[in-house]
Structures are given as C-alpha cells and as structure tokens.
Amino acid sequence: MKQLLFQEFENVSAKQWKQKIQADLKGADYNEKLVTKTLHGIDIKPFYSSEDISESLSIPNPAHWNICEKIYITSEASAVNKAQEKIQKGTESLWFILASEEIDFVEILKSIPVEVQVYLQCEFLNSEFILKLDTEISKTNRKVYLRNDIIGNLARSGNWFDNLKSDHSELKKIIQKSSGFASVLSIDLGLYQNAGANIPQQLAYSLAQVSEYLHHFEGLDSEKKASFKIQFYVSVGSDYFFEISKIRALRWLFATIAPEFGFHKDCHIVAEPTKRTKTLYDFNVNLLRTTTESMSAILGGADSICNMPYDAIYHKNNEFGDRIARNQLLVMRHESYFGKVGNVAEGTYYIETITRQIAEKALQIFKDIEKGGGFLKELKEGIIQKKIRESAKEEQNKFDSGELILIGTNKFENPEDRMKDDLELFPFLKQNPRKTLLQPVLERRLSEAMEQKRLEKETSAENSQN
C-alpha cells in the first residue's frame, strides 16, 4: 500500500508564506528586498507555488539529445579525417560549414555512418548545388539538416546573397523540389542573443522571421506543409533558469503559430553556448560558463548541443579545445546522468511560470512587429537593430557598473594575467566598411572594451621596459 507522507502537516497557501516573509522582514519593503528585476522585463519572486500555474504546459522534449561538433571544410580529405576522429571519440552529430561549391560534400557524407546526424551550413545560396545533394541524400536513410536562412543572412551581413527576388526564388526551388533533407529552412536566434537582445526579443524576432517565411510559402501543397520542418539555432546565455525557459517557450510558441499557417507544429533545435559571456582573460572560467549554458540547453529540450571550446574566441580551432568541449558533454551525459531523464523541467513552479511570462512577452513583441508591417520592413527601417542596441546597452551598463559579473574580468581579476602574445584570432568586433542595404545586427561580447584596455596596458608596459 502506498504510504502518503507529511499528511500531518497542513497545506500552506502562497498568501500565508508571503505574510510570514513580510513579518520576518520587520518592516522592510518586500518588493525592494526580495523581488529581482531582470533584463528580460520579468520580475523574479522569492518563491513560487502551485498557485502560480493553472496547468502544466506539456511541452514536448526530445527523448535523446545529440552531442554535436563543428567542422569547417577546407578539403574533402581533411573533413573526412576530422569527422571520423570526432565520431570515434563520442560525437553523435556533425555541423559542417561549407564555404565553396567546389567541395564534393557527397564524398564526405559517404564516409560518415548513416546514424550520425549531419547539419550543413553553406556560406552561399545555390539551389542547383543543394538539389543535386538532395538527390544523393534521398538514396539513403540519413538525416541531413540544411542550415538555410536568407533573412538571417540579411540581418547578419546587411545584404542578401544576391537580391530579395533571387534569394527567395532560390529558396523556393529548394523547398519545393527537395525531399531528402530532414529540413531545409532554419532560423538563427544566436545572432540576436550575441548582439545583446533580451530573451523575449530573441523569441519574437525568430517568430517574426518564421512568419515571413510561412507567409511567402503559403502556396505549398498540404502534403509538403505537413512534412515541412523548421530548425532553430539557439545561443544559450548564463541566465540558467531563464535560458531553460527560453527553449521551452520557443517550442511552445512555434507549436502555437505554425498550425495557423497549415504547417507542422514540431521543430528541431540546435543549441550552443553564447559568445557574449566569454572572456579573454582568466579564460578557464569559460569552461564553467559553457558547462552551465550547455546544461540549460539540455534541460530546456534542445535536440543537439554543440559546445564551444573554452579558447574559441582567441585560438584557432585545435584538438585540445575541441576535446575538452566534447568531454564536458560526455561527462554530463554519462556521469551526471543528463541523458537518463527527459523533460525534467515540466511541472516546476518557477520554470513553468517564467516560461509562460517569456512566451507572453515574446508574443506581444511579435504582434507589434506584425502590426508594423513585418520583420523585413522593421529590419530595413532599423527598428529591430535599434531595439537590440537598447537592450545591449542596458546589459553593458550592468556589466560596466559591476552589477553583472564575469569572474576574472570585472571581479577577482588577476593583474598578472597576460594575453597579448596568445592571440591567434582577433577577439573583438570586426567592422569592415562596405556598402550594405541595411545596418547589420552586430555581435559583441560584454568584456571587449575592458579587455582592449588591458591589452593596451600590456603593450605599454612592454614598450616601457624596452
């Protein structure tokens, strides 16, 4: 017989808890002392209870999350060797970045076991190339996801691949004629997160992009719509519970909006740690940041997690950094048992509550964008960029004042730390003057200005000694 525990204790309502807390505060203001205001426009209460949620959101989670790694393709042989090595060491999915149409990607695919999921990111738009590849993929049971986001490319670079009409025409050919890819359309939330957008903004802008695409392809037949699947690429920040809620809210919102257009409600989510919180000095702390960010991605319900090497912002790709990043995920799966239980966030009062609040705020921003003429119109007018800059400035001010802390950079920094001679990559925002159709959305890390000053001091100290 099942024994019920704690029956001798009376239920305590949220009102009673709050009264007890206020008594213990001895006259201090409850909201001022215990309610935390966030950059996302959502206040965090000191406690949550069943009274905060009327019903569970029942957001579907993948039964299994994949460990993913990136490979930038310079040649077929090099890509094959890297892929096989990574798979042998525990990687379950591969994210290939293809810069040239001259590379024979089919040959690379042939060397990879069919059970390994593949993500292909092309730095060009060519429907003929993609459809030839689709024909080869159709002959197998392999899952290949094409990272293809023409609007995201416009937001990032300020230009279309060619022009508006041509880009949409190429995308339409790929969508209508492809059948081998698991998905041929993606949305990049990571751009907005790394540029400083708050969480409701990230979700709203991604939904507004979805709306642009789905409106454009409303003419697809019902069979194509039913099988059509969108991918989301998410950058995960350091706000642990909010990031869990962000991914959950994304699934919930997409499942709400897509059926309105006649499209399938399921989506595929790939997550990676943000660049925004990574630091040049005391770089080993980046290991802790990527660990908690990857944990948020797993608990939020991402399909694949692509961890970032601790030295990615200043070192070229290297075996040691890749191995540590991969092992972080392997430890989480096999030693921390993150691979044993799915959807652990469901029913938790705090996460369920902020998931709803994030979704509601994102939905309101999305509706405002739609009323304003849609995402492309507001992007061309600079409204999206302005909103992101405002959010980024608010976050930057908190970092500069010390309210938002990055250990080793604006707190507990090591004055003896030297980085000038270790830089293989330029770790700061690059701005190349060129003609663009619109102002691009610019990614920038929080610690850049502070790090530049420290590097200047290093140089000055060296010059004074010579």
PDB file of N, CA and C in Angstrom, residues 381-458:
ATOM      1  N   GLU A 381      14.030  49.334 -41.854  1.00  0.00           N
ATOM      2  CA  GLU A 381      13.881  50.662 -41.244  1.00  0.00           C
ATOM      3  C   GLU A 381      14.789  50.862 -40.042  1.00  0.00           C
ATOM      4  N   GLY A 382      15.478  49.810 -39.626  1.00  0.00           N
ATOM      5  CA  GLY A 382      16.411  49.912 -38.498  1.00  0.00           C
ATOM      6  C   GLY A 382      15.761  49.806 -37.136  1.00  0.00           C
ATOM      7  N   ILE A 383      14.471  49.465 -37.098  1.00  0.00           N
ATOM      8  CA  ILE A 383      13.761  49.380 -35.814  1.00  0.00           C
ATOM      9  C   ILE A 383      14.276  48.198 -34.993  1.00  0.00           C
ATOM     10  N   ILE A 384      14.447  47.044 -35.636  1.00  0.00           N
ATOM     11  CA  ILE A 384      14.947  45.847 -34.937  1.00  0.00           C
ATOM     12  C   ILE A 384      16.336  46.121 -34.362  1.00  0.00           C
ATOM     13  N   GLN A 385      17.214  46.704 -35.187  1.00  0.00           N
ATOM     14  CA  GLN A 385      18.577  46.989 -34.744  1.00  0.00           C
ATOM     15  C   GLN A 385      18.579  47.946 -33.548  1.00  0.00           C
ATOM     16  N   LYS A 386      17.704  48.945 -33.595  1.00  0.00           N
ATOM     17  CA  LYS A 386      17.621  49.939 -32.508  1.00  0.00           C
ATOM     18  C   LYS A 386      17.190  49.281 -31.199  1.00  0.00           C
ATOM     19  N   LYS A 387      16.181  48.410 -31.271  1.00  0.00           N
ATOM     20  CA  LYS A 387      15.703  47.725 -30.072  1.00  0.00           C
ATOM     21  C   LYS A 387      16.792  46.839 -29.472  1.00  0.00           C
ATOM     22  N   ILE A 388      17.543  46.151 -30.333  1.00  0.00           N
ATOM     23  CA  ILE A 388      18.627  45.290 -29.848  1.00  0.00           C
ATOM     24  C   ILE A 388      19.722  46.131 -29.201  1.00  0.00           C
ATOM     25  N   ARG A 389      20.070  47.252 -29.823  1.00  0.00           N
ATOM     26  CA  ARG A 389      21.102  48.138 -29.253  1.00  0.00           C
ATOM     27  C   ARG A 389      20.691  48.642 -27.866  1.00  0.00           C
ATOM     28  N   GLU A 390      19.422  48.968 -27.711  1.00  0.00           N
ATOM     29  CA  GLU A 390      18.937  49.454 -26.416  1.00  0.00           C
ATOM     30  C   GLU A 390      19.060  48.382 -25.346  1.00  0.00           C
ATOM     31  N   SER A 391      18.690  47.147 -25.684  1.00  0.00           N
ATOM     32  CA  SER A 391      18.819  46.037 -24.727  1.00  0.00           C
ATOM     33  C   SER A 391      20.285  45.742 -24.421  1.00  0.00           C
ATOM     34  N   ALA A 392      21.116  45.776 -25.473  1.00  0.00           N
ATOM     35  CA  ALA A 392      22.549  45.509 -25.298  1.00  0.00           C
ATOM     36  C   ALA A 392      23.198  46.574 -24.411  1.00  0.00           C
ATOM     37  N   LYS A 393      22.783  47.824 -24.588  1.00  0.00           N
ATOM     38  CA  LYS A 393      23.348  48.910 -23.783  1.00  0.00           C
ATOM     39  C   LYS A 393      22.972  48.747 -22.315  1.00  0.00           C
ATOM     40  N   GLU A 394      21.736  48.338 -22.059  1.00  0.00           N
ATOM     41  CA  GLU A 394      21.295  48.124 -20.680  1.00  0.00           C
ATOM     42  C   GLU A 394      22.118  47.019 -20.019  1.00  0.00           C
ATOM     43  N   GLU A 395      22.341  45.932 -20.753  1.00  0.00           N
ATOM     44  CA  GLU A 395      23.158  44.841 -20.222  1.00  0.00           C
ATOM     45  C   GLU A 395      24.605  45.277 -20.042  1.00  0.00           C
ATOM     46  N   GLN A 396      25.131  46.028 -21.014  1.00  0.00           N
ATOM     47  CA  GLN A 396      26.518  46.507 -20.935  1.00  0.00           C
ATOM     48  C   GLN A 396      26.719  47.415 -19.735  1.00  0.00           C
ATOM     49  N   ASN A 397      25.736  48.282 -19.465  1.00  0.00           N
ATOM     50  CA  ASN A 397      25.826  49.186 -18.310  1.00  0.00           C
ATOM     51  C   ASN A 397      25.884  48.394 -17.008  1.00  0.00           C
ATOM     52  N   LYS A 398      25.121  47.312 -16.926  1.00  0.00           N
ATOM     53  CA  LYS A 398      25.152  46.476 -15.725  1.00  0.00           C
ATOM     54  C   LYS A 398      26.521  45.810 -15.561  1.00  0.00           C
ATOM     55  N   PHE A 399      27.119  45.410 -16.683  1.00  0.00           N
ATOM     56  CA  PHE A 399      28.453  44.803 -16.628  1.00  0.00           C
ATOM     57  C   PHE A 399      29.491  45.856 -16.231  1.00  0.00           C
ATOM     58  N   ASP A 400      29.426  47.027 -16.857  1.00  0.00           N
ATOM     59  CA  ASP A 400      30.406  48.085 -16.585  1.00  0.00           C
ATOM     60  C   ASP A 400      30.344  48.569 -15.142  1.00  0.00           C
ATOM     61  N   SER A 401      29.141  48.543 -14.557  1.00  0.00           N
ATOM     62  CA  SER A 401      28.971  49.000 -13.172  1.00  0.00           C
ATOM     63  C   SER A 401      29.321  47.925 -12.153  1.00  0.00           C
ATOM     64  N   GLY A 402      29.506  46.684 -12.632  1.00  0.00           N
ATOM     65  CA  GLY A 402      29.834  45.581 -11.738  1.00  0.00           C
ATOM     66  C   GLY A 402      28.629  44.839 -11.206  1.00  0.00           C
ATOM     67  N   GLU A 403      27.435  45.256 -11.620  1.00  0.00           N
ATOM     68  CA  GLU A 403      26.222  44.563 -11.180  1.00  0.00           C
ATOM     69  C   GLU A 403      26.120  43.190 -11.848  1.00  0.00           C
ATOM     70  N   LEU A 404      26.513  43.119 -13.112  1.00  0.00           N
ATOM     71  CA  LEU A 404      26.585  41.853 -13.836  1.00  0.00           C
ATOM     72  C   LEU A 404      28.050  41.437 -13.843  1.00  0.00           C
ATOM     73  N   ILE A 405      28.328  40.279 -13.296  1.00  0.00           N
ATOM     74  CA  ILE A 405      29.720  39.885 -13.029  1.00  0.00           C
ATOM     75  C   ILE A 405      30.200  38.779 -13.966  1.00  0.00           C
ATOM     76  N   LEU A 406      31.408  38.967 -14.507  1.00  0.00           N
ATOM     77  CA  LEU A 406      32.132  37.911 -15.193  1.00  0.00           C
ATOM     78  C   LEU A 406      33.441  37.713 -14.433  1.00  0.00           C
ATOM     79  N   ILE A 407      33.510  36.606 -13.702  1.00  0.00           N
ATOM     80  CA  ILE A 407      34.666  36.351 -12.834  1.00  0.00           C
ATOM     81  C   ILE A 407      35.957  36.358 -13.648  1.00  0.00           C
ATOM     82  N   GLY A 408      36.970  37.039 -13.100  1.00  0.00           N
ATOM     83  CA  GLY A 408      38.265  37.110 -13.764  1.00  0.00           C
ATOM     84  C   GLY A 408      38.388  38.287 -14.712  1.00  0.00           C
ATOM     85  N   THR A 409      37.263  38.986 -14.932  1.00  0.00           N
ATOM     86  CA  THR A 409      37.290  40.109 -15.864  1.00  0.00           C
ATOM     87  C   THR A 409      36.877  41.410 -15.180  1.00  0.00           C
ATOM     88  N   ASN A 410      35.688  41.453 -14.581  1.00  0.00           N
ATOM     89  CA  ASN A 410      35.321  42.661 -13.828  1.00  0.00           C
ATOM     90  C   ASN A 410      35.181  42.386 -12.335  1.00  0.00           C
ATOM     91  N   LYS A 411      35.609  41.184 -11.916  1.00  0.00           N
ATOM     92  CA  LYS A 411      35.684  40.861 -10.482  1.00  0.00           C
ATOM     93  C   LYS A 411      36.697  39.734 -10.298  1.00  0.00           C
ATOM     94  N   PHE A 412      37.520  39.857  -9.257  1.00  0.00           N
ATOM     95  CA  PHE A 412      38.572  38.885  -8.951  1.00  0.00           C
ATOM     96  C   PHE A 412      39.513  38.696 -10.139  1.00  0.00           C
ATOM     97  N   GLU A 413      39.793  39.782 -10.866  1.00  0.00           N
ATOM     98  CA  GLU A 413      40.709  39.662 -11.990  1.00  0.00           C
ATOM     99  C   GLU A 413      42.142  39.471 -11.493  1.00  0.00           C
ATOM    100  N   ASN A 414      42.923  38.783 -12.292  1.00  0.00           N
ATOM    101  CA  ASN A 414      44.332  38.538 -11.979  1.00  0.00           C
ATOM    102  C   ASN A 414      45.172  39.574 -12.727  1.00  0.00           C
ATOM    103  N   PRO A 415      45.751  40.543 -12.026  1.00  0.00           N
ATOM    104  CA  PRO A 415      46.514  41.606 -12.700  1.00  0.00           C
ATOM    105  C   PRO A 415      47.771  41.105 -13.403  1.00  0.00           C
ATOM    106  N   GLU A 416      48.214  39.888 -13.047  1.00  0.00           N
ATOM    107  CA  GLU A 416      49.413  39.324 -13.662  1.00  0.00           C
ATOM    108  C   GLU A 416      49.105  38.563 -14.957  1.00  0.00           C
ATOM    109  N   ASP A 417      47.812  38.389 -15.257  1.00  0.00           N
ATOM    110  CA  ASP A 417      47.397  37.652 -16.449  1.00  0.00           C
ATOM    111  C   ASP A 417      47.839  38.391 -17.708  1.00  0.00           C
ATOM    112  N   ARG A 418      48.465  37.685 -18.652  1.00  0.00           N
ATOM    113  CA  ARG A 418      48.938  38.280 -19.906  1.00  0.00           C
ATOM    114  C   ARG A 418      48.388  37.488 -21.089  1.00  0.00           C
ATOM    115  N   MET A 419      47.841  38.193 -22.067  1.00  0.00           N
ATOM    116  CA  MET A 419      47.212  37.513 -23.200  1.00  0.00           C
ATOM    117  C   MET A 419      47.708  37.998 -24.563  1.00  0.00           C
ATOM    118  N   LYS A 420      48.428  39.077 -24.609  1.00  0.00           N
ATOM    119  CA  LYS A 420      48.791  39.717 -25.876  1.00  0.00           C
ATOM    120  C   LYS A 420      49.484  38.758 -26.844  1.00  0.00           C
ATOM    121  N   ASP A 421      50.346  37.913 -26.330  1.00  0.00           N
ATOM    122  CA  ASP A 421      51.125  37.022 -27.203  1.00  0.00           C
ATOM    123  C   ASP A 421      50.415  35.699 -27.505  1.00  0.00           C
ATOM    124  N   ASP A 422      49.227  35.496 -26.950  1.00  0.00           N
ATOM    125  CA  ASP A 422      48.497  34.240 -27.155  1.00  0.00           C
ATOM    126  C   ASP A 422      47.383  34.363 -28.196  1.00  0.00           C
ATOM    127  N   LEU A 423      47.209  35.545 -28.760  1.00  0.00           N
ATOM    128  CA  LEU A 423      46.082  35.770 -29.670  1.00  0.00           C
ATOM    129  C   LEU A 423      46.398  35.241 -31.072  1.00  0.00           C
ATOM    130  N   GLU A 424      45.653  34.213 -31.470  1.00  0.00           N
ATOM    131  CA  GLU A 424      45.742  33.696 -32.841  1.00  0.00           C
ATOM    132  C   GLU A 424      44.609  34.254 -33.707  1.00  0.00           C
ATOM    133  N   LEU A 425      43.540  34.665 -33.051  1.00  0.00           N
ATOM    134  CA  LEU A 425      42.385  35.265 -33.727  1.00  0.00           C
ATOM    135  C   LEU A 425      42.118  36.638 -33.132  1.00  0.00           C
ATOM    136  N   PHE A 426      41.540  37.536 -33.907  1.00  0.00           N
ATOM    137  CA  PHE A 426      41.149  38.853 -33.403  1.00  0.00           C
ATOM    138  C   PHE A 426      39.864  38.673 -32.594  1.00  0.00           C
ATOM    139  N   PRO A 427      39.908  38.928 -31.271  1.00  0.00           N
ATOM    140  CA  PRO A 427      38.768  38.559 -30.422  1.00  0.00           C
ATOM    141  C   PRO A 427      37.690  39.628 -30.263  1.00  0.00           C
ATOM    142  N   PHE A 428      37.778  40.700 -31.054  1.00  0.00           N
ATOM    143  CA  PHE A 428      36.843  41.805 -30.874  1.00  0.00           C
ATOM    144  C   PHE A 428      35.981  42.007 -32.124  1.00  0.00           C
ATOM    145  N   LEU A 429      34.985  42.862 -31.982  1.00  0.00           N
ATOM    146  CA  LEU A 429      34.079  43.147 -33.087  1.00  0.00           C
ATOM    147  C   LEU A 429      34.862  43.682 -34.276  1.00  0.00           C
ATOM    148  N   LYS A 430      34.672  43.038 -35.447  1.00  0.00           N
ATOM    149  CA  LYS A 430      35.321  43.479 -36.675  1.00  0.00           C
ATOM    150  C   LYS A 430      34.330  44.305 -37.485  1.00  0.00           C
ATOM    151  N   GLN A 431      34.735  45.487 -37.898  1.00  0.00           N
ATOM    152  CA  GLN A 431      33.878  46.321 -38.727  1.00  0.00           C
ATOM    153  C   GLN A 431      34.631  46.678 -40.017  1.00  0.00           C
ATOM    154  N   ASN A 432      34.199  46.054 -41.104  1.00  0.00           N
ATOM    155  CA  ASN A 432      34.802  46.325 -42.408  1.00  0.00           C
ATOM    156  C   ASN A 432      33.881  47.253 -43.186  1.00  0.00           C
ATOM    157  N   PRO A 433      34.306  48.478 -43.437  1.00  0.00           N
ATOM    158  CA  PRO A 433      33.459  49.418 -44.173  1.00  0.00           C
ATOM    159  C   PRO A 433      33.104  48.867 -45.559  1.00  0.00           C
ATOM    160  N   ARG A 434      31.824  48.735 -45.833  1.00  0.00           N
ATOM    161  CA  ARG A 434      31.354  48.267 -47.128  1.00  0.00           C
ATOM    162  C   ARG A 434      29.922  48.724 -47.321  1.00  0.00           C
ATOM    163  N   LYS A 435      29.479  48.682 -48.549  1.00  0.00           N
ATOM    164  CA  LYS A 435      28.126  49.125 -48.853  1.00  0.00           C
ATOM    165  C   LYS A 435      27.136  48.016 -48.517  1.00  0.00           C
ATOM    166  N   THR A 436      26.106  48.359 -47.739  1.00  0.00           N
ATOM    167  CA  THR A 436      25.073  47.383 -47.374  1.00  0.00           C
ATOM    168  C   THR A 436      23.687  47.984 -47.602  1.00  0.00           C
ATOM    169  N   LEU A 437      22.716  47.114 -47.765  1.00  0.00           N
ATOM    170  CA  LEU A 437      21.327  47.554 -47.944  1.00  0.00           C
ATOM    171  C   LEU A 437      20.754  48.104 -46.648  1.00  0.00           C
ATOM    172  N   LEU A 438      21.211  47.558 -45.539  1.00  0.00           N
ATOM    173  CA  LEU A 438      20.725  47.984 -44.229  1.00  0.00           C
ATOM    174  C   LEU A 438      21.819  47.778 -43.199  1.00  0.00           C
ATOM    175  N   GLN A 439      21.613  48.346 -42.032  1.00  0.00           N
ATOM    176  CA  GLN A 439      22.608  48.201 -40.967  1.00  0.00           C
ATOM    177  C   GLN A 439      22.557  46.786 -40.409  1.00  0.00           C
ATOM    178  N   PRO A 440      23.654  46.056 -40.460  1.00  0.00           N
ATOM    179  CA  PRO A 440      23.628  44.679 -39.951  1.00  0.00           C
ATOM    180  C   PRO A 440      23.511  44.641 -38.434  1.00  0.00           C
ATOM    181  N   VAL A 441      23.020  43.522 -37.921  1.00  0.00           N
ATOM    182  CA  VAL A 441      22.981  43.276 -36.476  1.00  0.00           C
ATOM    183  C   VAL A 441      24.374  42.803 -36.075  1.00  0.00           C
ATOM    184  N   LEU A 442      25.004  43.508 -35.140  1.00  0.00           N
ATOM    185  CA  LEU A 442      26.404  43.255 -34.799  1.00  0.00           C
ATOM    186  C   LEU A 442      26.542  42.499 -33.479  1.00  0.00           C
ATOM    187  N   GLU A 443      27.294  41.422 -33.524  1.00  0.00           N
ATOM    188  CA  GLU A 443      27.570  40.643 -32.318  1.00  0.00           C
ATOM    189  C   GLU A 443      28.741  41.272 -31.566  1.00  0.00           C
ATOM    190  N   ARG A 444      28.599  41.354 -30.252  1.00  0.00           N
ATOM    191  CA  ARG A 444      29.684  41.930 -29.452  1.00  0.00           C
ATOM    192  C   ARG A 444      29.687  41.289 -28.060  1.00  0.00           C
ATOM    193  N   ARG A 445      30.875  40.920 -27.578  1.00  0.00           N
ATOM    194  CA  ARG A 445      30.990  40.363 -26.236  1.00  0.00           C
ATOM    195  C   ARG A 445      30.956  41.476 -25.188  1.00  0.00           C
ATOM    196  N   LEU A 446      30.505  41.156 -24.000  1.00  0.00           N
ATOM    197  CA  LEU A 446      30.369  42.151 -22.941  1.00  0.00           C
ATOM    198  C   LEU A 446      31.716  42.722 -22.491  1.00  0.00           C
ATOM    199  N   SER A 447      32.749  41.898 -22.505  1.00  0.00           N
ATOM    200  CA  SER A 447      34.030  42.296 -21.906  1.00  0.00           C
ATOM    201  C   SER A 447      35.011  42.926 -22.896  1.00  0.00           C
ATOM    202  N   GLU A 448      34.578  43.204 -24.115  1.00  0.00           N
ATOM    203  CA  GLU A 448      35.513  43.638 -25.153  1.00  0.00           C
ATOM    204  C   GLU A 448      36.258  44.926 -24.800  1.00  0.00           C
ATOM    205  N   ALA A 449      35.536  45.954 -24.386  1.00  0.00           N
ATOM    206  CA  ALA A 449      36.173  47.250 -24.099  1.00  0.00           C
ATOM    207  C   ALA A 449      37.184  47.123 -22.964  1.00  0.00           C
ATOM    208  N   MET A 450      36.825  46.379 -21.935  1.00  0.00           N
ATOM    209  CA  MET A 450      37.708  46.184 -20.789  1.00  0.00           C
ATOM    210  C   MET A 450      38.970  45.411 -21.196  1.00  0.00           C
ATOM    211  N   GLU A 451      38.785  44.415 -22.047  1.00  0.00           N
ATOM    212  CA  GLU A 451      39.925  43.615 -22.499  1.00  0.00           C
ATOM    213  C   GLU A 451      40.853  44.417 -23.400  1.00  0.00           C
ATOM    214  N   GLN A 452      40.300  45.272 -24.231  1.00  0.00           N
ATOM    215  CA  GLN A 452      41.130  46.103 -25.103  1.00  0.00           C
ATOM    216  C   GLN A 452      42.016  47.035 -24.288  1.00  0.00           C
ATOM    217  N   LYS A 453      41.480  47.558 -23.209  1.00  0.00           N
ATOM    218  CA  LYS A 453      42.273  48.441 -22.327  1.00  0.00           C
ATOM    219  C   LYS A 453      43.407  47.656 -21.662  1.00  0.00           C
ATOM    220  N   ARG A 454      43.110  46.439 -21.247  1.00  0.00           N
ATOM    221  CA  ARG A 454      44.149  45.627 -20.601  1.00  0.00           C
ATOM    222  C   ARG A 454      45.248  45.247 -21.589  1.00  0.00           C
ATOM    223  N   LEU A 455      44.873  44.967 -22.829  1.00  0.00           N
ATOM    224  CA  LEU A 455      45.877  44.650 -23.855  1.00  0.00           C
ATOM    225  C   LEU A 455      46.749  45.872 -24.155  1.00  0.00           C
ATOM    226  N   GLU A 456      46.132  47.049 -24.152  1.00  0.00           N
ATOM    227  CA  GLU A 456      46.896  48.289 -24.368  1.00  0.00           C
ATOM    228  C   GLU A 456      47.895  48.505 -23.233  1.00  0.00           C
ATOM    229  N   LYS A 457      47.479  48.176 -22.012  1.00  0.00           N
ATOM    230  CA  LYS A 457      48.379  48.306 -20.861  1.00  0.00           C
ATOM    231  C   LYS A 457      49.543  47.323 -20.973  1.00  0.00           C
ATOM    232  N   GLU A 458      49.256  46.120 -21.450  1.00  0.00           N
ATOM    233  CA  GLU A 458      50.321  45.142 -21.665  1.00  0.00           C
ATOM    234  C   GLU A 458      51.355  45.674 -22.649  1.00  0.00           C
TER     235      GLU A 458
END
